[in-house]
CSV table of C-alpha atoms and ligand atoms in Angstrom, one decimal:
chain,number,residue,atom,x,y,z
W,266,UNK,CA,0.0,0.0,0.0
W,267,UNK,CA,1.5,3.4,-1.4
W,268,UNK,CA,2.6,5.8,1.5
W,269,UNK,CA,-0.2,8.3,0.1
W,270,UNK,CA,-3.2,6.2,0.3
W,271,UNK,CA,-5.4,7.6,3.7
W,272,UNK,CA,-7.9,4.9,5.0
W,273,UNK,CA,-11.1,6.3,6.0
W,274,UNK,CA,-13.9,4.3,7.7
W,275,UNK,CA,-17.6,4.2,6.3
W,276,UNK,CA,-20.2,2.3,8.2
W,277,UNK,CA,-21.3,-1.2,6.5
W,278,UNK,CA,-24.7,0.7,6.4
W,279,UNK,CA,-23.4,3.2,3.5
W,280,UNK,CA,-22.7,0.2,1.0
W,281,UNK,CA,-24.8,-1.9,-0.5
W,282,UNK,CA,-25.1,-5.3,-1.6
W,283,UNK,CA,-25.1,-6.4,-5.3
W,284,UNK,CA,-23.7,-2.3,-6.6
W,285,UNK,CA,-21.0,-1.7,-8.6
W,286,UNK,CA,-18.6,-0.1,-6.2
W,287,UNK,CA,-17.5,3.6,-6.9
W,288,UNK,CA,-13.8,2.2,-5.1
W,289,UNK,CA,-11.8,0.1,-3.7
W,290,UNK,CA,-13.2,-1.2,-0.3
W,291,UNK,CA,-10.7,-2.5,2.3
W,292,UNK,CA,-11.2,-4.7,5.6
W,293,UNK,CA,-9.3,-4.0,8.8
W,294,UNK,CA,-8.3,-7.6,9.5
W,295,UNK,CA,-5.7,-8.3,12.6
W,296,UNK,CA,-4.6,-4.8,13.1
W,297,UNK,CA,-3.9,-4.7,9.0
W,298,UNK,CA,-5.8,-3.4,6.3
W,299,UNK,CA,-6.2,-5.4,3.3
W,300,UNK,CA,-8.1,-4.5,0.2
W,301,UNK,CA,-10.9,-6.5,-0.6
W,302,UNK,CA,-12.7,-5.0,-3.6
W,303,UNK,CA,-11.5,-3.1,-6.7
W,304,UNK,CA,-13.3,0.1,-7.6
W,305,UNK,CA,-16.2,-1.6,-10.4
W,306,UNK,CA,-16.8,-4.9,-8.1
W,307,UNK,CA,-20.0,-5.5,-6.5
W,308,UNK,CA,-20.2,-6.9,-2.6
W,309,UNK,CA,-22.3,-10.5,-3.3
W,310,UNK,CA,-25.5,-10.4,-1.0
W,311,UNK,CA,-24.4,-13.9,1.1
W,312,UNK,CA,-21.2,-12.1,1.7
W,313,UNK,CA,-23.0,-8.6,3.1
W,314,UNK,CA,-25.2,-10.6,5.0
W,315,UNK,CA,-22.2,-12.4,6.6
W,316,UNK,CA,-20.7,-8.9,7.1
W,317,UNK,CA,-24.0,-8.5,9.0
W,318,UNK,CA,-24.0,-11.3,11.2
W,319,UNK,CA,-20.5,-10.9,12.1
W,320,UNK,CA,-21.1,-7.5,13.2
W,321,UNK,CA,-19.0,-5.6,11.1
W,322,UNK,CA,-19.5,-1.8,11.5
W,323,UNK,CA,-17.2,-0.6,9.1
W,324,UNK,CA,-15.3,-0.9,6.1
W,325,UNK,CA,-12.5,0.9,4.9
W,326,UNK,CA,-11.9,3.8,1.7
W,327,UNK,CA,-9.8,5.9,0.7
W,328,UNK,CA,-10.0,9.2,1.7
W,329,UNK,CA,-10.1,11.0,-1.7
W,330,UNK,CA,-12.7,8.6,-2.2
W,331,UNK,CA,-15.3,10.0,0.2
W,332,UNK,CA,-17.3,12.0,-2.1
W,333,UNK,CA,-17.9,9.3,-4.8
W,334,UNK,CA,-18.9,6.9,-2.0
W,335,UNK,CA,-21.3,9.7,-0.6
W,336,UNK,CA,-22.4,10.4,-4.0
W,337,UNK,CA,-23.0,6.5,-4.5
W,338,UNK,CA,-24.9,6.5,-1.0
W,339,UNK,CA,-27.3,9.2,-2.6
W,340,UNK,CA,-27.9,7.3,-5.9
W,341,UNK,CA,-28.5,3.7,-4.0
W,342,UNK,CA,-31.1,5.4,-2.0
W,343,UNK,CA,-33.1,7.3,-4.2
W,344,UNK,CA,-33.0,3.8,-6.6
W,345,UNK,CA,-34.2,2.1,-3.6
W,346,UNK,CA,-37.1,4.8,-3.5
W,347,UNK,CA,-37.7,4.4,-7.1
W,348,UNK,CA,-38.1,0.5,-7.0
W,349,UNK,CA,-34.6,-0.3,-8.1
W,350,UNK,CA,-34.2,-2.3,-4.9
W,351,UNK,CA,-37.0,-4.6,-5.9
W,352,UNK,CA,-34.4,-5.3,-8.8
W,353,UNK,CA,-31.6,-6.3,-6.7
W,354,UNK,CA,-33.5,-9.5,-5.2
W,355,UNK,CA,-35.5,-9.9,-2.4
W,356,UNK,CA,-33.2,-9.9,0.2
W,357,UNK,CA,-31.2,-7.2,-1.1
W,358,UNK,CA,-34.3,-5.2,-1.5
W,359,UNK,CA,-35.0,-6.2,2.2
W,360,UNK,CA,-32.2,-4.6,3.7
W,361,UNK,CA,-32.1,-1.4,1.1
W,362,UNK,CA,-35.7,-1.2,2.8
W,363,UNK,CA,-34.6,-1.6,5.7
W,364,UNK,CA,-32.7,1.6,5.6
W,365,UNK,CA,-35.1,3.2,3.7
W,366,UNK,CA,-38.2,2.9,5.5
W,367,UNK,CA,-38.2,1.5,9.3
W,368,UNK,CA,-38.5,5.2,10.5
W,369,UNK,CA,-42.0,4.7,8.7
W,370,UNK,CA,-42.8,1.7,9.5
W,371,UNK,CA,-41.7,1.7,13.2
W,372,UNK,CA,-45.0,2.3,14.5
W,373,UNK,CA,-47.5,0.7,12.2
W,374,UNK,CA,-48.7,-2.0,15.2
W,375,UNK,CA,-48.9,1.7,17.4
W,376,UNK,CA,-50.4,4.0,14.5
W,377,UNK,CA,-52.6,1.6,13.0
W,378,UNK,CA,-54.1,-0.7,15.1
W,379,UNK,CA,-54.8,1.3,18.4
W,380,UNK,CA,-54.1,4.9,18.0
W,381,UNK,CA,-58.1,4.9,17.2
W,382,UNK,CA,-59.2,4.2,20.7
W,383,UNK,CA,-56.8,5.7,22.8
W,384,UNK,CA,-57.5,9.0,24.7
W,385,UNK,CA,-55.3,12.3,25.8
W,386,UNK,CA,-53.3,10.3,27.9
W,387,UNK,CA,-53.0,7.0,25.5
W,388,UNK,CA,-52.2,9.4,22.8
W,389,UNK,CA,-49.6,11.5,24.6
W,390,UNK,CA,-47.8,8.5,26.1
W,391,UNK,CA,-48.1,6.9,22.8
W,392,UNK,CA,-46.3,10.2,21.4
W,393,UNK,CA,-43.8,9.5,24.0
W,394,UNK,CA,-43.3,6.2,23.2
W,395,UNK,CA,-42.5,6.7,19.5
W,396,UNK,CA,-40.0,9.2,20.4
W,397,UNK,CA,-38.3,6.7,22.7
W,398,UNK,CA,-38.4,4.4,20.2
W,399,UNK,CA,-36.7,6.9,17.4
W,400,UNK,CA,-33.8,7.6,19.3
W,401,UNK,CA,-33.4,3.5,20.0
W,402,UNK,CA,-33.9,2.9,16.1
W,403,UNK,CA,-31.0,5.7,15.6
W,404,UNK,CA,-28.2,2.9,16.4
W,405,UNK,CA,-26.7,1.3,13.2
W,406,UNK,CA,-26.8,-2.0,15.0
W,407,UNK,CA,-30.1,-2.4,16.2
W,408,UNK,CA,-30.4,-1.5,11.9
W,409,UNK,CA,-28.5,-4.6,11.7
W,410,UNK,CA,-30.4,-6.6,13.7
W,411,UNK,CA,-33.5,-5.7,12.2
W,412,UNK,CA,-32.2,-6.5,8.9
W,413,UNK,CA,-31.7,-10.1,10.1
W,414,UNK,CA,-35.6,-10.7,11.0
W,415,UNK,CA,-36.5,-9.1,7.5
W,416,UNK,CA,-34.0,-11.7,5.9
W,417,UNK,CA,-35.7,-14.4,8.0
W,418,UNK,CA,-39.0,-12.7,6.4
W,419,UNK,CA,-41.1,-10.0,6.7
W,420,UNK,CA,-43.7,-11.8,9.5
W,421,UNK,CA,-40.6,-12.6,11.7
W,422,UNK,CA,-40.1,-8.2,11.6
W,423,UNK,CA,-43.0,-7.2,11.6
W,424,UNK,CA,-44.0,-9.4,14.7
W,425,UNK,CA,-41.1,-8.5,15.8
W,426,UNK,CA,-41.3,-5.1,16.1
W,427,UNK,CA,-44.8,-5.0,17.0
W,428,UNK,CA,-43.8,-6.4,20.4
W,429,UNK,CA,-40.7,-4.3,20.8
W,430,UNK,CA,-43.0,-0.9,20.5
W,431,UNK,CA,-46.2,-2.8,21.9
W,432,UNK,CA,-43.5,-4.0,25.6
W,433,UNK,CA,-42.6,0.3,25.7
W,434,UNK,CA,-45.9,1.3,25.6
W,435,UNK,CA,-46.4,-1.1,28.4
W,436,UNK,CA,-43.6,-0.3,30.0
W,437,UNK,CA,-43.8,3.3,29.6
W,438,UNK,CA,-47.7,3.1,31.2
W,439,UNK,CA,-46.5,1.1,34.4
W,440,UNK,CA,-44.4,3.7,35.3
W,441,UNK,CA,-40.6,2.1,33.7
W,442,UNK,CA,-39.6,5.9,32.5
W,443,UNK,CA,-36.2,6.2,32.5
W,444,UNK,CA,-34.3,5.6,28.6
W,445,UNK,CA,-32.6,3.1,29.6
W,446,UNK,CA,-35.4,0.7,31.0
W,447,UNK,CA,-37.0,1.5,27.7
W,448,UNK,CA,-34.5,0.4,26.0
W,449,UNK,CA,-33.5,-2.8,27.7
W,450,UNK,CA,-37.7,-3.7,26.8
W,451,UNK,CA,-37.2,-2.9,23.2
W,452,UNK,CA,-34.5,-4.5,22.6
W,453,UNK,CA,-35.5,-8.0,24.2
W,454,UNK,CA,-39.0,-7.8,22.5
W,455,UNK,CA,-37.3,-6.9,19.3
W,456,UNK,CA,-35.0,-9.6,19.8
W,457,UNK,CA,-37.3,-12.1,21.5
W,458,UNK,CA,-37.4,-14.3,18.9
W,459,UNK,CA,-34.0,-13.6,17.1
W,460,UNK,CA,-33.0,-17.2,17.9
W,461,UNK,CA,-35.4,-18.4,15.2
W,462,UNK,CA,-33.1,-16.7,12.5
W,463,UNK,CA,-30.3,-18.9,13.9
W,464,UNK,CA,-32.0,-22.3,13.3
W,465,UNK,CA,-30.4,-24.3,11.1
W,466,UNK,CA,-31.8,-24.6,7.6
W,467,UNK,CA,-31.9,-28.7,7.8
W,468,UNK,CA,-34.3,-28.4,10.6
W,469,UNK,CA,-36.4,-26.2,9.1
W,470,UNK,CA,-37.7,-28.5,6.5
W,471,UNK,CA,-41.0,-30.0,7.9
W,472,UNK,CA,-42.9,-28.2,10.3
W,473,UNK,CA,-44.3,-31.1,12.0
W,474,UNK,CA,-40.9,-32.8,12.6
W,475,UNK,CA,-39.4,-33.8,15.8
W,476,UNK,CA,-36.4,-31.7,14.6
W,477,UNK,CA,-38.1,-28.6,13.6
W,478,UNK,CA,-40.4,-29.1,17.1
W,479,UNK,CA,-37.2,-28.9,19.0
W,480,UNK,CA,-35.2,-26.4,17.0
W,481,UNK,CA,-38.4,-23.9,18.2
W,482,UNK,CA,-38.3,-25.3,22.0
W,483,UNK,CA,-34.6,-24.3,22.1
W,484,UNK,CA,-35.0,-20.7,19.9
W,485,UNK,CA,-35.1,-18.8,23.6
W,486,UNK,CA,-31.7,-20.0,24.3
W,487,UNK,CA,-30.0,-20.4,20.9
W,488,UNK,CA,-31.4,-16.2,20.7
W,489,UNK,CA,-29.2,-15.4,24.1
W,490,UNK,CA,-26.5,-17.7,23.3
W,491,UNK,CA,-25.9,-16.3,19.9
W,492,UNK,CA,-26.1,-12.2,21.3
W,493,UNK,CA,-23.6,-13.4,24.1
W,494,UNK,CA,-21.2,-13.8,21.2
W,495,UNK,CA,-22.0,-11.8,18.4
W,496,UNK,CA,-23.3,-8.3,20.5
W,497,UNK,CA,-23.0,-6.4,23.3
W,498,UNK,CA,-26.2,-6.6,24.5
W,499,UNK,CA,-26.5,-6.3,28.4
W,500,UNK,CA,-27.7,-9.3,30.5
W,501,UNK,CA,-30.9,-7.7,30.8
W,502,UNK,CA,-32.0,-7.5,27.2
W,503,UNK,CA,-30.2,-11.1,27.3
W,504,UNK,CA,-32.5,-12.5,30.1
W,505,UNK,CA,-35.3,-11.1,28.4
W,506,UNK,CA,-34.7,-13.4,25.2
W,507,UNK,CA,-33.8,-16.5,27.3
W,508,UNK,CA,-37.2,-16.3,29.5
W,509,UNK,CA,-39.6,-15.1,27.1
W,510,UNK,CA,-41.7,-18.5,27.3
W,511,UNK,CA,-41.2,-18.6,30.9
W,512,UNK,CA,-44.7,-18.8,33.0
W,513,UNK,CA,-45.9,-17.7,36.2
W,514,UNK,CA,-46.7,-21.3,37.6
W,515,UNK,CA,-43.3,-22.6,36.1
W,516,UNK,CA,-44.7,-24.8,32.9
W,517,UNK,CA,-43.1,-22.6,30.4
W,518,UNK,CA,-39.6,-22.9,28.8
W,519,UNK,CA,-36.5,-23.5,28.4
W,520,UNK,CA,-35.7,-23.9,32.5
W,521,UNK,CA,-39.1,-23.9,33.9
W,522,UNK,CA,-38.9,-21.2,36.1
W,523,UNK,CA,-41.5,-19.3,38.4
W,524,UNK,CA,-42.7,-16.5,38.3
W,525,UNK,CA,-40.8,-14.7,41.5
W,526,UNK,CA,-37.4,-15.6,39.2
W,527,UNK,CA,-38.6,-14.8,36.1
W,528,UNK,CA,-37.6,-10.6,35.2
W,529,UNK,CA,-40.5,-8.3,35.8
W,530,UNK,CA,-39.5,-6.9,32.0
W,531,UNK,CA,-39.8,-9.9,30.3
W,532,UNK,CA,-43.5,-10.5,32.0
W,533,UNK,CA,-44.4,-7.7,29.5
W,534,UNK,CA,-42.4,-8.7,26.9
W,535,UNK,CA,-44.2,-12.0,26.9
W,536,UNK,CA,-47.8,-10.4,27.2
W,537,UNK,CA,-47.3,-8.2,23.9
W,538,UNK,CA,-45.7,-11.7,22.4
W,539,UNK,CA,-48.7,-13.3,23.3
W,540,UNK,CA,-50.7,-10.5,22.6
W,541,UNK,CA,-49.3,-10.3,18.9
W,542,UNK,CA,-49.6,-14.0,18.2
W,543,UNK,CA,-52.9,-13.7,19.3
W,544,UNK,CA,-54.5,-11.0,17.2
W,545,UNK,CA,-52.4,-12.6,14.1
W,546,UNK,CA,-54.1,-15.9,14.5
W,547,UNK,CA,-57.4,-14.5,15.2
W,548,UNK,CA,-60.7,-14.1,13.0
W,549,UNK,CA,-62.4,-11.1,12.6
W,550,UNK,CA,-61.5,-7.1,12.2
W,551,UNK,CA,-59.2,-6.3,14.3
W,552,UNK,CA,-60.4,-4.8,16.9
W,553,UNK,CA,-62.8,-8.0,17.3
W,554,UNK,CA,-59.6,-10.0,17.5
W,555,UNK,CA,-57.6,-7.2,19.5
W,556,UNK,CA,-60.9,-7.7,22.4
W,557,UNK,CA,-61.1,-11.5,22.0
W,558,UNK,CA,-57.3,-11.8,22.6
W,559,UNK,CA,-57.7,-9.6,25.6
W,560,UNK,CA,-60.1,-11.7,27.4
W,561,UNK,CA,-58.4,-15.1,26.3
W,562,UNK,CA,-54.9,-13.8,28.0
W,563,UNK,CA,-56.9,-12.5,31.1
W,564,UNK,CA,-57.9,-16.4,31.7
W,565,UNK,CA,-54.2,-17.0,32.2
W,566,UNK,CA,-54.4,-14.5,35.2
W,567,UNK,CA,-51.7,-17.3,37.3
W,568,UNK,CA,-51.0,-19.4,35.2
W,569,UNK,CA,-48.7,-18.1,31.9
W,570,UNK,CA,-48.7,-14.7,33.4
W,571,UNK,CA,-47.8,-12.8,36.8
W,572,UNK,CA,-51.5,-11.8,38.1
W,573,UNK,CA,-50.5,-8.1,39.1
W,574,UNK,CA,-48.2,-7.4,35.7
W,575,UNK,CA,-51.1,-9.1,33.3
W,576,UNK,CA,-54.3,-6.5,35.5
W,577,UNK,CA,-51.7,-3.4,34.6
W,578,UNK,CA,-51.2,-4.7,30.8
W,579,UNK,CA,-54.7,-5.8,30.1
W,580,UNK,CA,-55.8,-2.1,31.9
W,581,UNK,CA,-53.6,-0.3,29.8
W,582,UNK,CA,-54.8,-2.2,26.6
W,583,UNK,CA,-58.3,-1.7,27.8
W,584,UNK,CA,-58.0,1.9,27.6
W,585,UNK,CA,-56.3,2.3,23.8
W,586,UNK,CA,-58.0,-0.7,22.3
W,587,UNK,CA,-60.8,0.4,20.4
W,588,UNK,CA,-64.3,-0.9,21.8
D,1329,FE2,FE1,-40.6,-17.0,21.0
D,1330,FE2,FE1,-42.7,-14.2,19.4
């Protein structure tokens, strides 16, 4: 490498898969940079993704480079906008939308489905909650992450993300206020079911297998197991994931605990989850299915959930849902 060539780094987030590069691209491997792309090349999908998953923030350019690559950052966005993405395959388009649109998106499950029956209050800590939320969504690697569930597919997000912003409007009504408590929720609903995306594909197959039956038994703690190792996601957001199928009398999963040892986050955490799967599954318009899965979780009063967390989540839900 010449004596004049400055590095500069450019977060993985500014590149795109499957685009002719406007210049060389180089890793930072073992102290070293090494180039890894000619100006002209394109980065293969499989091997962005892997970028992804290996948590790589930031790849490498020259520094008399910068404003082609911010001018190529432009032009990949506004062909994202213009359907280009579509073009680039699925997955690709995934991501590019991704980037493009989660701002929008964010608060569909908020916006759409219960901002109709809330009142001043619902709608002002509702406000707040999207705010929260923004500021969390800001970090390029909870961007990441969220690429992963869309590559998994677009129920796994939008589930997903329905119970991240469904636990902080819980949260955020019980009285949990401060950022950081907000963001320990959202993250462990966002992430609840991230060890899904980690299954391998073999077992994946045949729904009604053995295999794929305990592949989704173990998802709670192939999800933590994996973030122990590939993030730096604090043991709360961690517990969160392992002891989302936890119950209250101890028949849940993976260790069977009781409700005094499960964490009083992931009690909400596993009402939205519930919550979500419910209104999914149900019949009806929704806010038919939004009621019916209401009462049906408030028969579980004991049993999957913690009596006293369940009465404040099904009191806060009774006063946004519409009737
Ligand atoms: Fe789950
Ligand atoms: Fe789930």
């Amino acid at each position: 490498m010449g004596d004049d060539l400055r590095l500069v780094d450019i977060p993985i987030s500014h590149i795109f898969p499957d685009r002719e590069l406007p210049g060389d691209i180089y890793l930072h491997i073992a102290g070293k940079f090494i180039k890894y792309k000619n100006q002209g090349d394109t980065i293969p999908l499989q091997k962005y993704e892997l970028f992804i998953f290996k948590r790589v923030k930031s790849l490498y350019i020259s520094s008399d480079m910068r404003e082609s690559f911010v001018d190529y950052y432009h032009k990949a966005r506004s062909a994202a906008g213009s359907g280009a993405g579509e073009r680039a395959g699925k997955k690709a388009s995934n991501i590019v939308r991704i980037r493009e649109e989660v701002k929008l998106d964010l608060f569909d499950f908020v916006t759409r489905d219960i901002e109709a029956g809330a009142d001043d209050k619902g709608e002002s800590l509702i406000q707040k909650t999207k705010e929260t939320v923004a500021v969390i969504m800001e970090d390029v690697v909870v961007q990441d992450f969220i690429g992963q569930l869309c590559n998994y597919g677009q129920g796994m997000v939008d589930h997903s993300m329905n119970v991240a912003n469904l636990s902080s409007f819980l949260a955020l009504n019980i009285g949990y206020g401060q950022f950081k408590l907000l963001e320990t929720i959202f993250l462990g609903g966002l992430l609840h079911d991230y060890g899904k995306t980690r299954i391998k594909e073999e077992y994946l197959q045949d729904p009604d297998s053995d295999l794929f039956k305990d592949a989704m038994i173990q998802h709670a703690e192939l999800g933590r197991n994996s973030l122990i190792l590939d993030s730096d996601f604090s043991d709360e957001v961690l517990r969160i994931i392992m002891e989302h199928h936890e119950r209250h009398d101890g028949k849940g999963y993976p260790k069977g605990i009781r409700g005094g040892k499960i964490f009083d986050l992931t009690k909400i955490v596993s009402f939205a989850n519930s919550f979500d799967n419910l209104v999914l599954s149900g019949t009806g318009a929704l806010p038919v299915r939004q009621r019916k899965a209401l009462e049906l979780l408030s028969k579980d009063s004991g049993k999957r959930f913690d009596p006293k967390i369940l009465d404040k989540c099904l009191r806060t839900m009774d006063s946004i849902v519409a009737k």
